[in-house]
PDB file of C-alpha atoms in Angstrom:
ATOM      1  CA  GLY A  16      78.882 198.543-123.006  1.00 53.00           C
ATOM      2  CA  ALA A  17      79.237 201.465-120.731  1.00 78.00           C
ATOM      3  CA  GLY A  18      77.325 204.061-122.752  1.00 91.00           C
ATOM      4  CA  VAL A  19      73.509 204.816-123.541  1.00 94.00           C
ATOM      5  CA  SER A  20      72.188 202.211-125.812  1.00 95.00           C
ATOM      6  CA  GLN A  21      69.194 203.047-128.082  1.00 96.00           C
ATOM      7  CA  SER A  22      67.363 200.539-130.144  1.00 96.00           C
ATOM      8  CA  PRO A  23      66.387 200.184-132.991  1.00 96.00           C
ATOM      9  CA  SER A  24      69.102 202.278-134.733  1.00 93.00           C
ATOM     10  CA  ASN A  25      66.958 202.725-137.723  1.00 95.00           C
ATOM     11  CA  LYS A  26      63.070 202.344-138.054  1.00 96.00           C
ATOM     12  CA  VAL A  27      60.964 202.642-141.256  1.00 96.00           C
ATOM     13  CA  THR A  28      57.304 202.464-140.939  1.00 96.00           C
ATOM     14  CA  GLU A  29      54.201 203.442-142.644  1.00 96.00           C
ATOM     15  CA  LYS A  30      52.103 206.417-141.723  1.00 96.00           C
ATOM     16  CA  GLY A  31      49.609 205.640-139.075  1.00 97.00           C
ATOM     17  CA  LYS A  32      51.364 202.761-137.543  1.00 97.00           C
ATOM     18  CA  ASP A  33      52.608 202.821-133.773  1.00 97.00           C
ATOM     19  CA  VAL A  34      56.448 202.728-133.046  1.00 98.00           C
ATOM     20  CA  GLU A  35      58.235 202.159-129.882  1.00 98.00           C
ATOM     21  CA  LEU A  36      61.703 203.270-129.154  1.00 98.00           C
ATOM     22  CA  ARG A  37      63.883 201.940-126.335  1.00 97.00           C
ATOM     23  CA  CYS A  38      66.608 203.663-124.427  1.00 97.00           C
ATOM     24  CA  ASP A  39      69.035 201.829-121.965  1.00 96.00           C
ATOM     25  CA  PRO A  40      70.698 204.556-119.894  1.00 95.00           C
ATOM     26  CA  ILE A  41      74.136 204.323-118.210  1.00 93.00           C
ATOM     27  CA  SER A  42      73.932 202.223-115.150  1.00 91.00           C
ATOM     28  CA  GLY A  43      73.176 204.214-112.097  1.00 88.00           C
ATOM     29  CA  HIS A  44      72.005 207.354-113.886  1.00 89.00           C
ATOM     30  CA  THR A  45      68.824 208.547-112.384  1.00 87.00           C
ATOM     31  CA  ALA A  46      68.051 211.163-114.871  1.00 87.00           C
ATOM     32  CA  LEU A  47      66.924 210.216-118.370  1.00 91.00           C
ATOM     33  CA  TYR A  48      66.011 212.635-121.250  1.00 91.00           C
ATOM     34  CA  TRP A  49      64.481 212.248-124.765  1.00 94.00           C
ATOM     35  CA  TYR A  50      65.189 214.655-127.442  1.00 92.00           C
ATOM     36  CA  ARG A  51      64.285 214.914-131.172  1.00 93.00           C
ATOM     37  CA  GLN A  52      66.426 216.184-133.803  1.00 89.00           C
ATOM     38  CA  ARG A  53      64.719 216.887-137.240  1.00 87.00           C
ATOM     39  CA  LEU A  54      66.668 217.085-140.352  1.00 81.00           C
ATOM     40  CA  GLY A  55      68.512 220.566-140.474  1.00 72.00           C
ATOM     41  CA  GLN A  56      67.110 221.669-137.144  1.00 75.00           C
ATOM     42  CA  GLY A  57      68.490 221.737-133.512  1.00 76.00           C
ATOM     43  CA  LEU A  58      67.583 219.387-130.957  1.00 84.00           C
ATOM     44  CA  GLU A  59      64.149 219.623-129.149  1.00 87.00           C
ATOM     45  CA  PHE A  60      63.595 218.568-125.564  1.00 87.00           C
ATOM     46  CA  LEU A  61      60.772 216.083-125.374  1.00 92.00           C
ATOM     47  CA  ILE A  62      60.637 214.756-121.807  1.00 91.00           C
ATOM     48  CA  TYR A  63      62.590 214.258-118.584  1.00 88.00           C
ATOM     49  CA  PHE A  64      62.571 211.503-116.274  1.00 89.00           C
ATOM     50  CA  GLN A  65      63.900 211.456-112.558  1.00 85.00           C
ATOM     51  CA  GLY A  66      63.825 207.861-111.514  1.00 87.00           C
ATOM     52  CA  ASN A  67      60.396 206.485-112.794  1.00 89.00           C
ATOM     53  CA  SER A  68      58.530 209.684-112.700  1.00 87.00           C
ATOM     54  CA  ALA A  69      58.316 212.435-115.454  1.00 86.00           C
ATOM     55  CA  PRO A  70      58.479 215.892-113.839  1.00 79.00           C
ATOM     56  CA  ASP A  71      58.827 217.612-117.213  1.00 81.00           C
ATOM     57  CA  LYS A  72      56.799 216.466-120.168  1.00 85.00           C
ATOM     58  CA  SER A  73      56.563 219.912-121.552  1.00 83.00           C
ATOM     59  CA  GLY A  74      58.254 219.000-124.868  1.00 88.00           C
ATOM     60  CA  LEU A  75      55.979 216.150-126.077  1.00 92.00           C
ATOM     61  CA  PRO A  76      54.553 217.608-129.271  1.00 91.00           C
ATOM     62  CA  SER A  77      51.087 215.837-129.114  1.00 91.00           C
ATOM     63  CA  ASP A  78      48.994 213.381-127.144  1.00 93.00           C
ATOM     64  CA  ARG A  79      50.337 210.756-129.742  1.00 97.00           C
ATOM     65  CA  PHE A  80      53.559 210.669-127.995  1.00 97.00           C
ATOM     66  CA  SER A  81      54.003 209.121-124.496  1.00 96.00           C
ATOM     67  CA  ALA A  82      56.863 207.724-122.718  1.00 96.00           C
ATOM     68  CA  GLU A  83      57.555 205.574-119.662  1.00 95.00           C
ATOM     69  CA  ARG A  84      60.465 204.193-117.543  1.00 95.00           C
ATOM     70  CA  THR A  85      60.578 201.300-115.353  1.00 87.00           C
ATOM     71  CA  GLY A  86      62.955 200.156-112.682  1.00 75.00           C
ATOM     72  CA  GLU A  87      64.826 203.425-113.063  1.00 77.00           C
ATOM     73  CA  SER A  88      66.430 201.968-116.019  1.00 91.00           C
ATOM     74  CA  VAL A  89      64.968 201.322-119.454  1.00 95.00           C
ATOM     75  CA  SER A  90      62.727 203.902-121.068  1.00 97.00           C
ATOM     76  CA  THR A  91      60.519 203.603-123.920  1.00 97.00           C
ATOM     77  CA  LEU A  92      59.169 206.300-126.102  1.00 98.00           C
ATOM     78  CA  THR A  93      55.964 205.555-128.079  1.00 98.00           C
ATOM     79  CA  ILE A  94      54.495 207.389-130.970  1.00 97.00           C
ATOM     80  CA  GLN A  95      50.938 206.312-131.898  1.00 97.00           C
ATOM     81  CA  ARG A  96      49.320 206.808-135.399  1.00 97.00           C
ATOM     82  CA  THR A  97      52.645 208.162-136.781  1.00 97.00           C
ATOM     83  CA  GLN A  98      52.691 211.156-139.251  1.00 96.00           C
ATOM     84  CA  GLN A  99      55.329 212.144-141.742  1.00 95.00           C
ATOM     85  CA  GLU A 100      56.276 215.127-139.562  1.00 94.00           C
ATOM     86  CA  ASP A 101      57.497 212.558-136.914  1.00 96.00           C
ATOM     87  CA  SER A 102      60.504 211.541-139.183  1.00 96.00           C
ATOM     88  CA  ALA A 103      63.516 212.583-137.178  1.00 95.00           C
ATOM     89  CA  VAL A 104      66.292 211.078-135.160  1.00 93.00           C
ATOM     90  CA  TYR A 105      65.206 210.465-131.553  1.00 96.00           C
ATOM     91  CA  LEU A 106      68.088 210.776-128.985  1.00 94.00           C
ATOM     92  CA  CYS A 107      68.000 209.536-125.502  1.00 94.00           C
ATOM     93  CA  ALA A 108      70.347 210.776-122.810  1.00 92.00           C
ATOM     94  CA  SER A 109      71.301 210.080-119.216  1.00 91.00           C
ATOM     95  CA  SER A 110      72.879 211.792-116.296  1.00 86.00           C
ATOM     96  CA  LEU A 111      73.835 210.990-112.819  1.00 83.00           C
ATOM     97  CA  GLN A 112      71.364 213.655-111.317  1.00 70.00           C
ATOM     98  CA  GLY A 113      68.560 215.835-112.842  1.00 59.00           C
ATOM     99  CA  VAL A 114      66.450 218.327-110.860  1.00 53.00           C
ATOM    100  CA  THR A 115      67.511 217.202-107.506  1.00 50.00           C
ATOM    101  CA  GLY A 116      71.232 217.669-108.422  1.00 51.00           C
ATOM    102  CA  GLY A 117      71.195 220.727-110.369  1.00 52.00           C
ATOM    103  CA  GLY A 118      71.719 221.139-114.151  1.00 54.00           C
ATOM    104  CA  ASN A 119      75.523 220.881-114.160  1.00 61.00           C
ATOM    105  CA  GLN A 120      75.755 217.234-114.600  1.00 71.00           C
ATOM    106  CA  PRO A 121      76.596 216.333-118.312  1.00 78.00           C
ATOM    107  CA  GLN A 122      74.267 214.360-120.260  1.00 83.00           C
ATOM    108  CA  HIS A 123      75.595 211.214-122.003  1.00 88.00           C
ATOM    109  CA  PHE A 124      73.792 210.598-125.461  1.00 90.00           C
ATOM    110  CA  GLY A 125      73.012 207.380-127.174  1.00 92.00           C
ATOM    111  CA  ASP A 126      73.579 207.200-130.963  1.00 89.00           C
ATOM    112  CA  GLY A 127      69.770 207.710-131.518  1.00 92.00           C
ATOM    113  CA  THR A 128      67.096 206.168-133.595  1.00 95.00           C
ATOM    114  CA  ARG A 129      66.465 207.394-137.063  1.00 94.00           C
ATOM    115  CA  LEU A 130      62.668 207.161-137.634  1.00 97.00           C
ATOM    116  CA  SER A 131      61.457 207.566-141.156  1.00 96.00           C
ATOM    117  CA  ILE A 132      57.663 207.675-141.863  1.00 96.00           C
ATOM    118  CA  LEU A 133      56.723 206.694-145.340  1.00 93.00           C
TER     119      LEU A 133
ATOM    120  CA  ALA B  20      63.542 231.158-119.850  1.00 71.00           C
ATOM    121  CA  GLN B  21      66.775 230.421-121.494  1.00 79.00           C
ATOM    122  CA  SER B  22      67.958 230.364-125.199  1.00 88.00           C
ATOM    123  CA  VAL B  23      71.118 229.833-127.095  1.00 92.00           C
ATOM    124  CA  THR B  24      72.252 231.435-130.422  1.00 95.00           C
ATOM    125  CA  GLN B  25      74.908 230.031-132.616  1.00 96.00           C
ATOM    126  CA  LEU B  26      76.045 232.948-134.735  1.00 96.00           C
ATOM    127  CA  ASP B  27      77.316 230.831-137.514  1.00 95.00           C
ATOM    128  CA  SER B  28      75.517 228.012-139.202  1.00 94.00           C
ATOM    129  CA  HIS B  29      78.703 226.979-141.147  1.00 96.00           C
ATOM    130  CA  VAL B  30      82.455 227.671-140.561  1.00 98.00           C
ATOM    131  CA  SER B  31      85.199 226.619-142.941  1.00 97.00           C
ATOM    132  CA  VAL B  32      88.725 226.538-142.045  1.00 97.00           C
ATOM    133  CA  SER B  33      92.103 225.211-143.374  1.00 97.00           C
ATOM    134  CA  GLU B  34      93.927 222.282-141.601  1.00 97.00           C
ATOM    135  CA  GLY B  35      96.366 223.858-139.089  1.00 97.00           C
ATOM    136  CA  THR B  36      94.452 227.174-138.821  1.00 97.00           C
ATOM    137  CA  PRO B  37      92.529 228.367-135.604  1.00 98.00           C
ATOM    138  CA  VAL B  38      88.850 227.513-135.150  1.00 98.00           C
ATOM    139  CA  LEU B  39      86.332 229.933-133.714  1.00 98.00           C
ATOM    140  CA  LEU B  40      82.673 228.921-133.100  1.00 98.00           C
ATOM    141  CA  ARG B  41      80.559 231.543-131.695  1.00 98.00           C
ATOM    142  CA  CYS B  42      77.725 231.174-129.010  1.00 97.00           C
ATOM    143  CA  ASN B  43      75.636 233.606-127.049  1.00 96.00           C
ATOM    144  CA  TYR B  44      73.263 232.476-124.477  1.00 93.00           C
ATOM    145  CA  SER B  45      70.451 234.137-122.303  1.00 89.00           C
ATOM    146  CA  SER B  46      69.247 232.677-119.072  1.00 79.00           C
ATOM    147  CA  SER B  47      67.216 233.636-116.076  1.00 71.00           C
ATOM    148  CA  TYR B  48      69.471 231.937-113.738  1.00 72.00           C
ATOM    149  CA  SER B  49      73.147 231.247-113.521  1.00 74.00           C
ATOM    150  CA  PRO B  50      73.680 228.835-116.218  1.00 80.00           C
ATOM    151  CA  SER B  51      75.693 225.708-116.887  1.00 84.00           C
ATOM    152  CA  LEU B  52      77.108 225.820-120.475  1.00 89.00           C
ATOM    153  CA  PHE B  53      78.251 222.912-122.622  1.00 91.00           C
ATOM    154  CA  TRP B  54      79.605 222.251-125.940  1.00 94.00           C
ATOM    155  CA  TYR B  55      78.715 218.998-127.643  1.00 92.00           C
ATOM    156  CA  VAL B  56      80.041 217.580-131.051  1.00 93.00           C
ATOM    157  CA  GLN B  57      78.248 215.278-133.313  1.00 88.00           C
ATOM    158  CA  HIS B  58      80.020 213.424-136.082  1.00 86.00           C
ATOM    159  CA  PRO B  59      77.950 212.042-139.094  1.00 79.00           C
ATOM    160  CA  ASN B  60      75.729 209.353-137.930  1.00 70.00           C
ATOM    161  CA  LYS B  61      77.015 209.417-134.565  1.00 75.00           C
ATOM    162  CA  GLY B  62      75.632 210.384-131.200  1.00 76.00           C
ATOM    163  CA  LEU B  63      76.467 213.675-129.171  1.00 84.00           C
ATOM    164  CA  GLN B  64      79.812 213.685-127.508  1.00 88.00           C
ATOM    165  CA  LEU B  65      80.482 216.198-124.672  1.00 88.00           C
ATOM    166  CA  LEU B  66      83.501 218.407-125.460  1.00 93.00           C
ATOM    167  CA  LEU B  67      83.596 220.647-122.254  1.00 92.00           C
ATOM    168  CA  LYS B  68      81.350 222.159-119.678  1.00 88.00           C
ATOM    169  CA  TYR B  69      81.216 225.377-117.654  1.00 87.00           C
ATOM    170  CA  THR B  70      79.677 225.181-114.192  1.00 77.00           C
ATOM    171  CA  SER B  71      80.627 228.510-112.533  1.00 73.00           C
ATOM    172  CA  ALA B  72      84.215 227.380-111.628  1.00 72.00           C
ATOM    173  CA  ALA B  73      86.935 228.766-113.888  1.00 82.00           C
ATOM    174  CA  THR B  74      85.802 230.806-116.768  1.00 88.00           C
ATOM    175  CA  LEU B  75      88.247 229.408-119.219  1.00 93.00           C
ATOM    176  CA  VAL B  76      87.405 225.783-119.667  1.00 93.00           C
ATOM    177  CA  LYS B  77      89.595 223.144-121.379  1.00 94.00           C
ATOM    178  CA  GLY B  78      87.798 220.325-123.129  1.00 93.00           C
ATOM    179  CA  ILE B  79      88.832 217.178-125.083  1.00 92.00           C
ATOM    180  CA  ASN B  80      90.795 217.119-128.373  1.00 93.00           C
ATOM    181  CA  GLY B  81      92.333 220.576-127.807  1.00 96.00           C
ATOM    182  CA  PHE B  82      89.134 222.482-127.631  1.00 97.00           C
ATOM    183  CA  GLU B  83      88.582 225.262-124.975  1.00 97.00           C
ATOM    184  CA  ALA B  84      85.840 227.838-124.340  1.00 97.00           C
ATOM    185  CA  GLU B  85      85.810 231.029-122.269  1.00 94.00           C
ATOM    186  CA  PHE B  86      82.654 232.182-120.395  1.00 93.00           C
ATOM    187  CA  LYS B  87      82.118 235.858-120.452  1.00 93.00           C
ATOM    188  CA  LYS B  88      79.190 236.917-118.321  1.00 89.00           C
ATOM    189  CA  SER B  89      79.415 240.652-119.424  1.00 91.00           C
ATOM    190  CA  GLU B  90      79.015 239.421-123.163  1.00 93.00           C
ATOM    191  CA  THR B  91      76.741 236.443-122.458  1.00 93.00           C
ATOM    192  CA  SER B  92      79.053 234.507-124.605  1.00 95.00           C
ATOM    193  CA  PHE B  93      80.695 230.976-124.603  1.00 96.00           C
ATOM    194  CA  HIS B  94      82.860 230.788-127.814  1.00 97.00           C
ATOM    195  CA  LEU B  95      84.513 227.571-128.548  1.00 98.00           C
ATOM    196  CA  THR B  96      88.143 227.811-129.814  1.00 98.00           C
ATOM    197  CA  LYS B  97      91.100 225.596-130.942  1.00 98.00           C
ATOM    198  CA  PRO B  98      94.408 226.826-131.861  1.00 97.00           C
ATOM    199  CA  SER B  99      94.984 224.419-134.826  1.00 97.00           C
ATOM    200  CA  ALA B 100      92.185 222.555-136.687  1.00 97.00           C
ATOM    201  CA  HIS B 101      92.559 218.843-137.577  1.00 96.00           C
ATOM    202  CA  MET B 102      90.689 216.984-140.352  1.00 96.00           C
ATOM    203  CA  SER B 103      89.048 214.925-137.685  1.00 94.00           C
ATOM    204  CA  ASP B 104      87.511 218.055-136.217  1.00 96.00           C
ATOM    205  CA  ALA B 105      84.939 218.185-139.044  1.00 96.00           C
ATOM    206  CA  ALA B 106      81.479 217.820-137.531  1.00 95.00           C
ATOM    207  CA  GLU B 107      78.562 219.629-136.215  1.00 93.00           C
ATOM    208  CA  TYR B 108      78.991 221.437-132.864  1.00 95.00           C
ATOM    209  CA  PHE B 109      76.239 222.357-130.428  1.00 94.00           C
ATOM    210  CA  CYS B 110      76.307 225.089-127.815  1.00 95.00           C
ATOM    211  CA  VAL B 111      73.946 224.049-124.938  1.00 91.00           C
ATOM    212  CA  VAL B 112      72.611 225.860-121.823  1.00 87.00           C
ATOM    213  CA  SER B 113      71.162 224.274-118.791  1.00 80.00           C
ATOM    214  CA  ALA B 114      69.577 226.801-116.428  1.00 63.00           C
ATOM    215  CA  GLY B 115      68.913 226.581-112.621  1.00 56.00           C
ATOM    216  CA  GLY B 116      65.468 227.086-111.040  1.00 51.00           C
ATOM    217  CA  THR B 117      62.746 224.784-112.292  1.00 49.00           C
ATOM    218  CA  SER B 118      64.678 224.020-115.387  1.00 49.00           C
ATOM    219  CA  TYR B 119      67.495 222.124-113.843  1.00 52.00           C
ATOM    220  CA  GLY B 120      68.613 219.336-116.154  1.00 61.00           C
ATOM    221  CA  LYS B 121      66.692 220.363-119.125  1.00 71.00           C
ATOM    222  CA  LEU B 122      68.942 221.423-121.905  1.00 80.00           C
ATOM    223  CA  THR B 123      68.483 223.868-124.628  1.00 85.00           C
ATOM    224  CA  PHE B 124      70.427 223.575-127.761  1.00 88.00           C
ATOM    225  CA  GLY B 125      71.663 226.018-130.266  1.00 92.00           C
ATOM    226  CA  GLN B 126      70.871 225.320-133.913  1.00 90.00           C
ATOM    227  CA  GLY B 127      74.444 223.978-134.376  1.00 92.00           C
ATOM    228  CA  THR B 128      77.457 225.025-136.332  1.00 95.00           C
ATOM    229  CA  ILE B 129      78.814 222.827-139.161  1.00 95.00           C
ATOM    230  CA  LEU B 130      82.697 222.813-139.028  1.00 97.00           C
ATOM    231  CA  THR B 131      84.457 221.953-142.349  1.00 97.00           C
ATOM    232  CA  VAL B 132      88.190 221.541-142.417  1.00 97.00           C
ATOM    233  CA  HIS B 133      89.964 221.851-145.803  1.00 95.00           C
ATOM    234  CA  PRO B 134      93.330 220.036-146.332  1.00 94.00           C
TER     235      PRO B 134
END
């Protein structure tokens, strides 16, 4: 498809386990973003990639959260030793340009991964 | 620093009546502003964007928004609501400077449309 693809769409896991969420951005989009949407709350910015580097990691809530991007395409968000407060929908977005191109490029969002920690 | 305030958490209208979803923003730089819509169990879809061109911006599905710098507002309107418009709407700001590309979302407004 032509849109941003995220997998899995749903993930249920036990507290303390590690989880890995995947994002396939739109082909050719150099900028990639991860957001978190907790139930009843707005979206929180987590991390931004420009190419393979992450100029802005300011939103990662703790050192249990990490993300990487390889080949200027796929990105993975990893949460170690999950806690119940990590339960949320994790959204990935991509755009043609990020920091180098200004903030006026719209971001295209995937459908998200719904993460539930038991 | 940038922030967004959506003034109503819930808006309820009858089908065929106008829609007004209110948004105020603050930004240290000239902002880009967006409205996104999220239908249940779906991802976010871009409705429209303002990027310092025309202050009245037309989007998809008959929505439009007007950028008013003096009021720091970017309210979303539609002349006639349709049942399919029922969803959650997010006002979003992307500022310049070192925050290029980083979006700040409002808390969202849930729009209910009654038959």
